[in-house]
CSV table of C-alpha atoms and ligand atoms in Angstrom, one decimal:
chain,number,residue,atom,x,y,z
R,530,MET,CA,9.2,30.6,60.4
R,531,ASN,CA,6.4,28.3,60.5
R,532,ASN,CA,5.8,24.7,61.1
R,533,PHE,CA,8.6,21.8,59.5
R,534,VAL,CA,10.2,18.3,60.1
R,535,TYR,CA,13.9,19.1,59.6
R,536,ASP,CA,14.8,15.5,58.3
R,537,ILE,CA,17.8,14.7,55.8
R,538,PRO,CA,19.8,11.6,56.4
R,539,VAL,CA,22.0,11.4,54.0
R,540,LYS,CA,25.5,10.0,56.3
R,541,VAL,CA,28.1,12.3,54.0
R,542,TYR,CA,31.4,12.2,54.1
R,543,PHE,CA,33.3,15.2,53.4
R,544,GLY,CA,36.8,15.9,51.9
R,545,GLU,CA,39.6,13.8,50.8
R,546,ASN,CA,41.4,10.4,51.2
R,547,GLN,CA,37.4,9.4,52.3
R,548,LEU,CA,36.6,6.6,49.8
R,549,GLY,CA,38.1,4.2,52.2
R,550,HIS,CA,35.3,4.3,53.1
R,551,LEU,CA,33.2,3.1,50.5
R,552,GLY,CA,33.8,-0.8,50.7
R,553,GLU,CA,31.8,-0.2,54.4
R,554,GLU,CA,29.3,2.3,53.3
R,555,LEU,CA,27.9,-0.4,50.1
R,556,SER,CA,28.5,-3.6,52.6
R,557,LYS,CA,25.7,-2.2,53.9
R,558,TYR,CA,23.5,-3.1,52.0
R,559,GLY,CA,24.1,-6.9,50.6
R,560,LYS,CA,27.1,-7.9,47.6
R,561,LYS,CA,25.7,-7.0,44.2
R,562,VAL,CA,27.0,-3.6,43.4
R,563,LEU,CA,26.1,-1.7,40.1
R,564,LEU,CA,28.1,1.7,39.6
R,565,THR,CA,27.3,4.0,36.9
R,566,TYR,CA,28.5,6.4,35.7
R,567,GLY,CA,29.2,8.4,32.2
R,568,GLY,CA,31.1,9.5,29.4
R,569,GLY,CA,34.2,9.0,31.0
R,570,SER,CA,35.4,11.3,33.0
R,571,ILE,CA,36.2,8.9,35.8
R,572,LYS,CA,37.9,6.7,34.3
R,573,LYS,CA,40.3,10.5,32.8
R,574,ILE,CA,41.2,11.3,36.1
R,575,GLY,CA,41.6,8.0,38.0
R,576,LEU,CA,38.3,7.9,40.2
R,577,TYR,CA,36.9,5.0,38.4
R,578,ASP,CA,40.6,2.6,38.9
R,579,GLU,CA,40.2,3.9,43.4
R,580,VAL,CA,36.4,3.4,43.1
R,581,VAL,CA,36.8,-0.4,41.7
R,582,ALA,CA,40.0,-0.9,43.9
R,583,GLU,CA,37.6,-0.3,47.0
R,584,ILE,CA,34.8,-2.1,45.7
R,585,LYS,CA,37.3,-5.7,45.0
R,586,LYS,CA,38.5,-5.3,48.7
R,587,ALA,CA,35.1,-5.6,50.3
R,588,GLY,CA,34.1,-8.6,48.2
R,589,LEU,CA,31.4,-7.1,46.6
R,590,GLU,CA,30.1,-8.1,43.4
R,591,LEU,CA,30.3,-5.2,40.5
R,592,PHE,CA,27.9,-4.8,37.9
R,593,GLU,CA,29.0,-1.8,35.4
R,594,LEU,CA,26.2,0.6,33.5
R,595,SER,CA,28.0,3.6,31.5
R,596,GLY,CA,27.7,6.1,29.1
R,597,ILE,CA,24.3,7.6,31.3
R,598,GLU,CA,24.0,10.7,28.6
R,599,PRO,CA,24.1,15.1,30.6
R,600,ASN,CA,20.5,16.2,30.6
R,601,PRO,CA,19.8,12.1,31.4
R,602,ARG,CA,17.6,10.3,28.5
R,603,ILE,CA,14.4,7.7,29.7
R,604,ASP,CA,16.4,4.7,28.6
R,605,SER,CA,19.4,4.9,30.3
R,606,VAL,CA,17.1,4.7,33.2
R,607,ARG,CA,15.2,2.1,31.4
R,608,GLU,CA,19.2,0.1,30.6
R,609,GLY,CA,19.4,0.2,34.7
R,610,THR,CA,16.2,-0.3,36.2
R,611,ASN,CA,16.7,-4.3,33.9
R,612,ILE,CA,20.3,-4.9,35.1
R,613,CYS,CA,18.8,-4.3,38.7
R,614,LYS,CA,16.3,-6.6,37.9
R,615,LYS,CA,18.2,-9.0,36.2
R,616,GLU,CA,21.0,-9.5,38.2
R,617,LYS,CA,19.7,-8.7,41.8
R,618,ILE,CA,21.5,-5.8,42.3
R,619,ASP,CA,21.1,-4.8,46.7
R,620,VAL,CA,23.0,-1.4,46.0
R,621,LEU,CA,23.5,1.3,43.4
R,622,LEU,CA,26.5,3.3,43.1
R,623,ALA,CA,26.5,6.7,41.6
R,624,VAL,CA,30.2,8.3,40.2
R,625,GLY,CA,29.6,11.4,38.7
R,626,GLY,CA,27.3,14.6,38.2
R,627,GLY,CA,23.9,15.6,39.2
R,628,SER,CA,23.1,13.5,35.3
R,629,THR,CA,24.6,10.4,36.9
R,630,LEU,CA,22.7,10.4,40.4
R,631,ASP,CA,19.3,11.8,39.0
R,632,ALA,CA,19.2,8.7,36.4
R,633,THR,CA,20.2,6.3,39.2
R,634,LYS,CA,18.2,7.2,41.7
R,635,TRP,CA,14.9,6.6,39.3
R,636,MET,CA,17.0,3.4,38.4
R,637,ALA,CA,16.9,2.5,41.9
R,638,ALA,CA,13.2,3.2,42.1
R,639,GLY,CA,12.4,1.8,38.7
R,640,ALA,CA,13.6,-1.8,40.0
R,641,CYS,CA,11.1,-1.9,42.7
R,642,VAL,CA,8.4,-1.5,40.5
R,643,GLU,CA,7.1,-3.5,37.3
R,644,HIS,CA,5.8,-0.6,35.2
R,645,ASP,CA,8.2,1.4,32.5
R,646,PRO,CA,10.0,3.8,34.5
R,647,TRP,CA,8.9,6.5,33.2
R,648,ASP,CA,5.4,6.1,34.1
R,649,PHE,CA,6.8,8.1,37.4
R,650,PHE,CA,6.4,11.3,35.7
R,651,SER,CA,3.7,10.9,32.7
R,652,LYS,CA,1.5,8.8,35.4
R,653,TRP,CA,2.9,10.5,38.3
R,654,ALA,CA,2.8,6.8,39.6
R,655,PRO,CA,4.3,6.8,42.9
R,656,VAL,CA,7.9,5.9,44.5
R,657,GLU,CA,6.9,3.5,47.9
R,658,LYS,CA,10.3,2.6,47.9
R,659,ALA,CA,13.9,2.6,46.1
R,660,LEU,CA,17.0,0.3,45.9
R,661,PRO,CA,19.7,1.8,48.3
R,662,VAL,CA,21.5,4.8,46.3
R,663,VAL,CA,25.4,6.1,47.4
R,664,THR,CA,27.1,8.5,45.6
R,665,VAL,CA,30.4,9.6,44.4
R,666,LEU,CA,29.9,13.3,43.6
R,667,THR,CA,32.5,14.7,40.8
R,668,LEU,CA,31.1,18.3,40.2
R,669,SER,CA,29.5,20.5,42.3
R,670,ALA,CA,26.1,22.3,41.2
R,671,THR,CA,22.9,20.2,41.6
R,672,GLY,CA,22.7,19.0,45.2
R,673,SER,CA,21.6,15.9,43.9
R,674,GLU,CA,24.2,13.8,46.7
R,675,MET,CA,22.1,15.5,49.3
R,676,ASP,CA,18.6,16.0,48.2
R,677,CYS,CA,16.0,13.3,47.5
R,678,GLY,CA,15.3,14.1,43.5
R,679,GLY,CA,16.1,13.6,40.1
R,680,VAL,CA,15.1,15.0,36.4
R,681,VAL,CA,15.1,12.7,33.5
R,682,SER,CA,14.6,13.3,29.9
R,683,ASN,CA,12.9,12.5,27.2
R,684,PRO,CA,13.7,12.9,23.4
R,685,GLU,CA,10.8,11.1,22.4
R,686,THR,CA,7.9,13.3,24.2
R,687,LYS,CA,10.5,15.7,24.5
R,688,ASP,CA,9.3,16.1,27.7
R,689,LYS,CA,12.7,17.3,30.7
R,690,ILE,CA,10.9,16.9,34.3
R,691,GLY,CA,12.3,16.6,37.6
R,692,ARG,CA,10.3,14.6,40.7
R,693,MET,CA,11.4,14.4,44.4
R,694,ALA,CA,10.5,11.3,45.8
R,695,ARG,CA,12.1,10.8,49.3
R,696,PRO,CA,13.0,7.0,48.9
R,697,LEU,CA,15.4,8.4,46.6
R,698,LEU,CA,17.6,10.5,49.1
R,699,PRO,CA,21.2,8.6,48.6
R,700,LYS,CA,22.4,6.8,51.6
R,701,ALA,CA,25.7,8.1,51.5
R,702,SER,CA,27.6,10.8,49.6
R,703,PHE,CA,31.2,11.1,49.5
R,704,LEU,CA,32.1,14.3,48.4
R,705,ASP,CA,36.0,15.0,47.8
R,706,PRO,CA,36.0,18.4,46.0
R,707,THR,CA,39.2,16.8,44.8
R,708,LYS,CA,37.8,15.0,42.7
R,709,THR,CA,36.4,18.4,41.2
R,710,TYR,CA,39.8,19.8,40.3
R,711,THR,CA,39.2,19.1,36.2
R,712,VAL,CA,35.2,20.1,36.0
R,713,SER,CA,35.9,22.7,33.0
R,714,PRO,CA,35.9,26.6,33.6
R,715,TYR,CA,32.6,26.6,32.0
R,716,GLN,CA,30.5,23.5,34.0
R,717,THR,CA,31.8,25.7,37.3
R,718,ALA,CA,30.4,28.4,36.4
R,719,CYS,CA,27.5,26.7,34.9
R,720,GLY,CA,27.5,24.7,38.2
R,721,ALA,CA,27.9,27.5,40.0
R,722,ALA,CA,24.7,29.5,38.4
R,723,ASP,CA,22.6,27.0,39.2
R,724,MET,CA,23.6,26.2,42.9
R,725,MET,CA,22.8,30.4,42.7
R,726,SER,CA,19.5,30.0,41.4
R,727,HIS,CA,18.5,27.3,43.9
R,728,ILE,CA,19.3,30.0,46.7
R,729,MET,CA,17.9,32.5,45.0
R,730,GLU,CA,14.4,30.1,44.0
R,731,VAL,CA,13.7,30.3,47.9
R,732,TYR,CA,15.6,33.8,48.7
R,733,PHE,CA,13.0,35.6,46.7
R,734,ASP,CA,9.4,35.1,48.4
R,735,MET,CA,8.0,37.8,50.6
R,736,GLU,CA,7.3,35.1,53.8
R,737,PRO,CA,8.2,37.2,56.7
R,738,GLY,CA,10.3,36.0,59.6
R,739,MET,CA,13.1,34.5,58.1
R,740,TYR,CA,16.2,36.6,59.2
R,741,MET,CA,18.4,33.1,60.1
R,742,LEU,CA,17.7,31.3,56.5
R,743,ASP,CA,17.6,34.2,54.8
R,744,CYS,CA,21.4,35.5,56.7
R,745,PHE,CA,21.9,31.3,56.0
R,746,MET,CA,21.0,31.8,52.0
R,747,GLU,CA,22.9,35.1,52.4
R,748,SER,CA,26.4,33.9,52.6
R,749,MET,CA,26.0,31.0,50.9
R,750,LEU,CA,25.4,33.8,47.2
R,751,LYS,CA,28.5,35.3,48.5
R,752,THR,CA,30.6,31.5,48.9
R,753,VAL,CA,29.7,31.4,45.3
R,754,ILE,CA,30.4,34.8,44.0
R,755,LYS,CA,34.0,34.3,45.7
R,756,TYR,CA,35.2,31.1,44.9
R,757,ALA,CA,33.7,30.1,41.5
R,758,PRO,CA,35.8,32.7,39.3
R,759,ILE,CA,39.4,31.4,41.5
R,760,ALA,CA,37.7,27.5,40.3
R,761,MET,CA,37.7,28.7,36.9
R,762,LYS,CA,41.0,30.2,36.9
R,763,GLU,CA,42.7,27.6,39.8
R,764,PRO,CA,40.7,24.2,38.8
R,765,ASP,CA,42.8,22.7,41.9
R,766,ASN,CA,42.5,25.5,44.7
R,767,TYR,CA,41.1,23.2,47.2
R,768,GLU,CA,39.2,26.3,49.2
R,769,ALA,CA,37.6,27.0,46.4
R,770,ARG,CA,36.3,23.5,45.1
R,771,ALA,CA,35.3,22.4,48.4
R,772,ASN,CA,33.6,25.6,49.4
R,773,LEU,CA,31.7,25.1,46.4
R,774,MET,CA,30.9,21.5,47.0
R,775,TRP,CA,29.4,22.2,50.1
R,776,VAL,CA,27.0,24.9,48.8
R,777,SER,CA,25.8,23.0,46.5
R,778,SER,CA,24.5,20.1,48.2
R,779,TRP,CA,23.1,22.9,51.4
R,780,ALA,CA,21.4,25.0,48.9
R,781,ILE,CA,19.0,21.5,47.8
R,782,ASN,CA,18.5,19.6,51.3
R,783,GLY,CA,15.2,21.4,52.4
R,784,PHE,CA,16.8,23.3,55.1
R,785,ILE,CA,16.5,27.1,53.5
R,786,ASN,CA,13.1,26.2,53.5
R,787,GLY,CA,12.4,26.7,56.5
R,788,GLY,CA,8.4,25.4,56.1
R,789,ARG,CA,7.9,27.9,53.5
R,790,GLN,CA,5.6,26.9,50.9
R,791,ILE,CA,8.2,27.1,48.4
R,792,ALA,CA,6.9,27.0,44.1
R,793,TRP,CA,9.9,27.9,41.9
R,794,SER,CA,10.1,29.7,39.1
R,795,CYS,CA,13.5,29.2,37.2
R,796,HIS,CA,13.4,25.5,37.3
R,797,PRO,CA,10.4,24.9,35.5
R,798,MET,CA,11.4,27.5,32.2
R,799,GLU,CA,14.4,26.3,32.8
R,800,HIS,CA,13.6,22.3,31.5
R,801,GLU,CA,11.9,22.8,28.9
R,802,LEU,CA,13.9,24.9,27.6
R,803,SER,CA,16.6,21.6,28.2
R,804,ALA,CA,13.9,19.5,26.5
R,805,ILE,CA,13.6,21.3,23.4
R,806,TYR,CA,17.3,22.2,22.5
R,807,ASP,CA,19.0,19.8,25.7
R,808,ILE,CA,20.9,22.7,26.7
R,809,THR,CA,23.4,22.6,30.1
R,810,HIS,CA,20.5,23.2,33.5
R,811,GLY,CA,23.2,26.3,34.0
R,812,LEU,CA,23.3,28.1,30.9
R,813,GLY,CA,19.8,28.0,31.3
R,814,LEU,CA,19.1,29.4,34.0
R,815,ALA,CA,21.6,32.1,34.1
R,816,ILE,CA,20.1,33.4,31.3
R,817,LEU,CA,16.2,33.8,32.5
R,818,THR,CA,17.3,34.6,36.0
R,819,PRO,CA,18.1,37.9,35.9
R,820,ARG,CA,15.6,38.6,33.9
R,821,TRP,CA,12.8,37.1,35.0
R,822,LEU,CA,14.0,39.2,38.8
R,823,GLU,CA,14.0,41.9,36.6
R,824,TYR,CA,9.9,41.1,35.6
R,825,CYS,CA,9.2,40.5,39.3
R,826,LEU,CA,10.2,43.6,40.4
R,827,ASP,CA,7.4,45.8,42.0
R,828,GLU,CA,6.9,47.7,44.7
R,829,THR,CA,5.5,45.0,46.2
R,830,THR,CA,8.6,43.0,45.8
R,831,VAL,CA,10.8,45.6,45.7
R,832,SER,CA,12.1,45.2,49.8
R,833,LYS,CA,13.1,42.3,49.0
R,834,TYR,CA,15.5,42.5,46.3
R,835,TYR,CA,17.1,45.4,48.4
R,836,GLN,CA,18.0,42.9,50.7
R,837,PHE,CA,19.7,40.9,48.6
R,838,GLY,CA,21.5,43.9,47.0
R,839,VAL,CA,23.0,45.3,50.3
R,840,ASN,CA,24.2,42.0,51.9
R,841,VAL,CA,24.7,39.6,49.1
R,842,PHE,CA,26.6,42.2,46.4
R,843,GLY,CA,27.3,45.1,49.2
R,844,ILE,CA,25.7,48.3,47.4
R,845,ASP,CA,25.3,51.4,49.6
R,846,PRO,CA,22.5,50.7,51.9
R,847,LYS,CA,21.7,54.7,51.3
R,848,LEU,CA,20.3,55.2,47.4
R,849,ASP,CA,16.8,54.2,47.6
R,850,ALA,CA,15.2,50.9,47.4
R,851,MET,CA,14.4,50.8,43.6
R,852,SER,CA,17.7,51.8,42.4
R,853,VAL,CA,20.0,49.2,45.1
R,854,ALA,CA,16.6,46.8,42.9
R,855,LYS,CA,18.0,47.2,39.5
R,856,LYS,CA,21.3,48.0,40.4
R,857,SER,CA,21.1,44.0,42.3
R,858,ILE,CA,20.0,42.8,38.7
R,859,GLU,CA,23.2,44.8,37.0
R,860,MET,CA,25.3,43.0,39.6
R,861,LEU,CA,23.6,40.0,39.2
R,862,ARG,CA,24.6,40.1,35.3
R,863,ASP,CA,27.4,40.8,34.9
R,864,PHE,CA,28.4,38.0,36.9
R,865,PHE,CA,27.0,35.2,35.1
R,866,PHE,CA,27.8,36.5,32.0
R,867,GLU,CA,31.7,38.7,32.6
R,868,THR,CA,32.9,36.9,35.5
R,869,LEU,CA,31.2,33.9,34.8
R,870,GLN,CA,31.6,34.4,30.9
R,871,LEU,CA,28.7,32.8,30.1
R,872,LYS,CA,26.6,33.2,27.1
R,873,SER,CA,23.3,35.8,28.2
R,874,THR,CA,20.8,35.0,24.9
R,875,PHE,CA,18.8,32.4,24.0
R,876,THR,CA,19.5,33.8,20.1
R,877,GLU,CA,23.4,33.0,21.2
R,878,VAL,CA,22.4,29.2,22.5
R,879,GLY,CA,20.2,28.8,19.6
R,880,ILE,CA,16.2,28.8,21.7
R,881,LYS,CA,13.9,30.3,18.6
R,882,LYS,CA,11.0,32.3,18.7
R,883,GLU,CA,8.3,29.9,17.8
R,884,ASP,CA,9.3,27.3,20.4
R,885,PHE,CA,8.5,29.7,23.4
R,886,PRO,CA,4.7,29.6,23.7
R,887,ILE,CA,5.0,25.4,24.0
R,888,MET,CA,7.7,25.9,26.3
R,889,ALA,CA,5.5,28.7,28.1
R,890,LYS,CA,2.4,26.4,28.3
R,891,LYS,CA,4.4,23.7,29.2
R,892,SER,CA,6.5,25.1,31.6
R,893,CYS,CA,3.4,26.1,33.5
R,894,GLY,CA,1.3,22.7,33.0
R,895,GLY,CA,-1.2,25.6,30.7
R,896,ASP,CA,-2.5,27.0,34.1
R,897,VAL,CA,-0.3,29.2,36.0
R,898,LEU,CA,3.2,28.5,37.5
R,899,PRO,CA,3.2,30.1,41.2
R,900,GLY,CA,6.1,31.6,42.8
R,901,PHE,CA,7.7,34.6,43.8
R,902,LYS,CA,4.8,35.9,41.2
R,903,PRO,CA,2.0,34.2,39.2
R,904,LEU,CA,3.5,33.3,36.0
R,905,LYS,CA,0.7,33.1,33.1
R,906,GLN,CA,1.9,32.0,29.6
R,907,ASP,CA,2.3,35.0,27.9
R,908,ASP,CA,4.3,36.1,31.1
R,909,ILE,CA,6.9,33.8,30.9
R,910,GLU,CA,7.3,34.7,26.8
R,911,LYS,CA,7.2,38.2,27.7
R,912,ILE,CA,10.0,36.9,30.1
R,913,PHE,CA,11.3,34.6,26.8
R,914,GLU,CA,11.4,37.8,24.9
R,915,MET,CA,13.8,39.8,27.3
R,916,CYS,CA,16.2,37.0,26.8
R,917,LEU,CA,16.5,36.9,23.1
H,1882,NZQ,O1,29.2,11.5,32.0
H,1882,NZQ,P1,31.3,12.7,32.2
H,1882,NZQ,O2,31.5,12.3,31.0
H,1882,NZQ,O3,30.9,12.6,33.3
H,1882,NZQ,O4,30.8,14.2,31.8
H,1882,NZQ,C1,30.4,15.4,32.5
H,1882,NZQ,C2,29.4,15.7,32.0
H,1882,NZQ,O5,29.5,15.8,30.6
H,1882,NZQ,C3,30.9,15.7,33.5
H,1882,NZQ,N1,31.8,15.9,34.4
H,1882,NZQ,C4,31.5,15.3,35.6
H,1882,NZQ,N2,32.0,15.5,36.9
H,1882,NZQ,C5,33.3,15.9,36.2
H,1882,NZQ,C6,33.4,15.9,34.4
H,1882,NZQ,N3,34.4,16.4,33.3
H,1882,NZQ,C7,35.4,16.7,34.3
H,1882,NZQ,N4,36.0,16.0,35.8
H,1882,NZQ,C8,34.8,16.0,36.3
H,1882,NZQ,N5,35.4,16.1,37.3
H,1882,NZQ,O6,30.7,17.2,32.9
H,1882,NZQ,C9,29.2,17.4,32.1
H,1882,NZQ,C10,27.8,17.7,32.9
H,1882,NZQ,O7,27.7,16.8,34.2
H,1882,NZQ,P2,25.9,16.9,34.7
H,1882,NZQ,O8,26.1,15.6,35.7
H,1882,NZQ,O9,24.9,16.6,33.4
H,1882,NZQ,O10,25.7,18.6,35.7
H,1882,NZQ,P3,25.4,18.5,36.6
H,1882,NZQ,O11,26.1,18.2,38.1
H,1882,NZQ,O12,25.2,20.1,36.0
H,1882,NZQ,O13,23.9,17.3,36.0
H,1882,NZQ,C11,22.9,18.1,35.7
H,1882,NZQ,C12,21.8,17.5,35.6
H,1882,NZQ,O14,20.9,17.8,36.8
H,1882,NZQ,C13,20.3,18.2,37.1
H,1882,NZQ,C14,19.8,18.8,35.8
H,1882,NZQ,O15,18.4,19.2,35.1
H,1882,NZQ,C15,20.5,18.1,35.0
H,1882,NZQ,O16,19.6,17.3,33.9
H,1882,NZQ,N6,19.8,18.7,38.2
H,1882,NZQ,C16,18.9,18.4,38.9
H,1882,NZQ,C17,18.6,18.3,40.3
H,1882,NZQ,C18,18.2,17.4,41.9
H,1882,NZQ,N7,18.4,16.6,41.4
H,1882,NZQ,O17,18.2,18.2,42.4
H,1882,NZQ,C19,18.8,19.8,40.9
H,1882,NZQ,C20,19.2,20.5,39.4
H,1882,NZQ,O18,18.0,22.1,39.3
H,1882,NZQ,C21,19.0,20.3,38.2
H,1882,NZQ,O19,17.5,20.4,37.3
H,1883,ZN,ZN1,19.1,23.3,39.4
């Protein structure tokens, strides 16, 4: 393992009936709270009322911003930033899935600068500070509740860009699995694919000496494979929802990197699909990942696939390495497209070949997408063709 610093200072309240601590957490940062949420699912599940009651009980002043879109738009970030500045907000409370959390993090950063928040993405303007953010998660998927990243879309420029910056780390996150009971089977499946991708983007790497972290990642992958189908069939199965929720956070909070210089592959490609077609992030990843794995498989990488096939899917270790590798990709496809019932091709979701060159060019920044295997524009176009 390489040297690394492990420092993830997000306070997690996990489990049922933890919202009683919300007031005390928010009060640490001041009196004025901006509550942000999406299209209304939190009202349907009664969470909005619970959160507002806690804020009132703590004697805090409440401001609200609703309507944050899936694949959140820069305009929502701008709106939140303006409220923060105008009302001198002390702390932001994001209640929802990754989209609400991500947009809120960037509002918090935008509130501390004079320039347009899109400059964080288009000009890579420095992120030196942000207002404090507290989250209440309602969908297990992105890990935004425990990481310092956020992804924002700009429909005008057809860009969807993610960026990590330490000041964006939430101060505290409330993870109550019962709040995910109403997540649809489709969003549960997309969330599962997203978490698995976060793990596989790191796992598929040829750096030796990562035994402990590889085992940890394999157990997280097995956890998703075991519990996602159960959560789809039995939405209020606490054990399934709880296991998925905790994987969501640990898949991307930095722990599994172990000092590796990780460059991701499927995420940059997927963000270009979502940027043009506004598709669900996890669905795009499910379509891309098996094809990416197929494309990167050769004699130099096969040992990692063998390890994956044997340890995650339980394939017979006596088979030769290439057969295990191919079978592992097949089993991953079956899991995404049969068990999770996700659409399996670009054609089915309306992604057209004419956009491949621009999407591929942007995925690799016009140069090379470093990662498990470095990919140039024509490699990425070939992977896209495999997805048709
Ligand atoms: O908007 P509402 O009404 O809340 O409905 C949402 C939305 O329609 C609904 N939902 C959420 N919780 C629910 C619920 N419906 C019923 N019951 C509940 N308890 O689900 C829909 C999707 O929500 P969204 O927040 O968009 O999903 P997700 O959590 O998958 O977030 C996706 C976004 O996160 C980004 C993605 O690119 C995408 O923009 N990512 C963020 C990352 C990060 N911060 O590190 C990493 C990821 O790789 C990812 O890129
Ligand atoms: Zn993701």
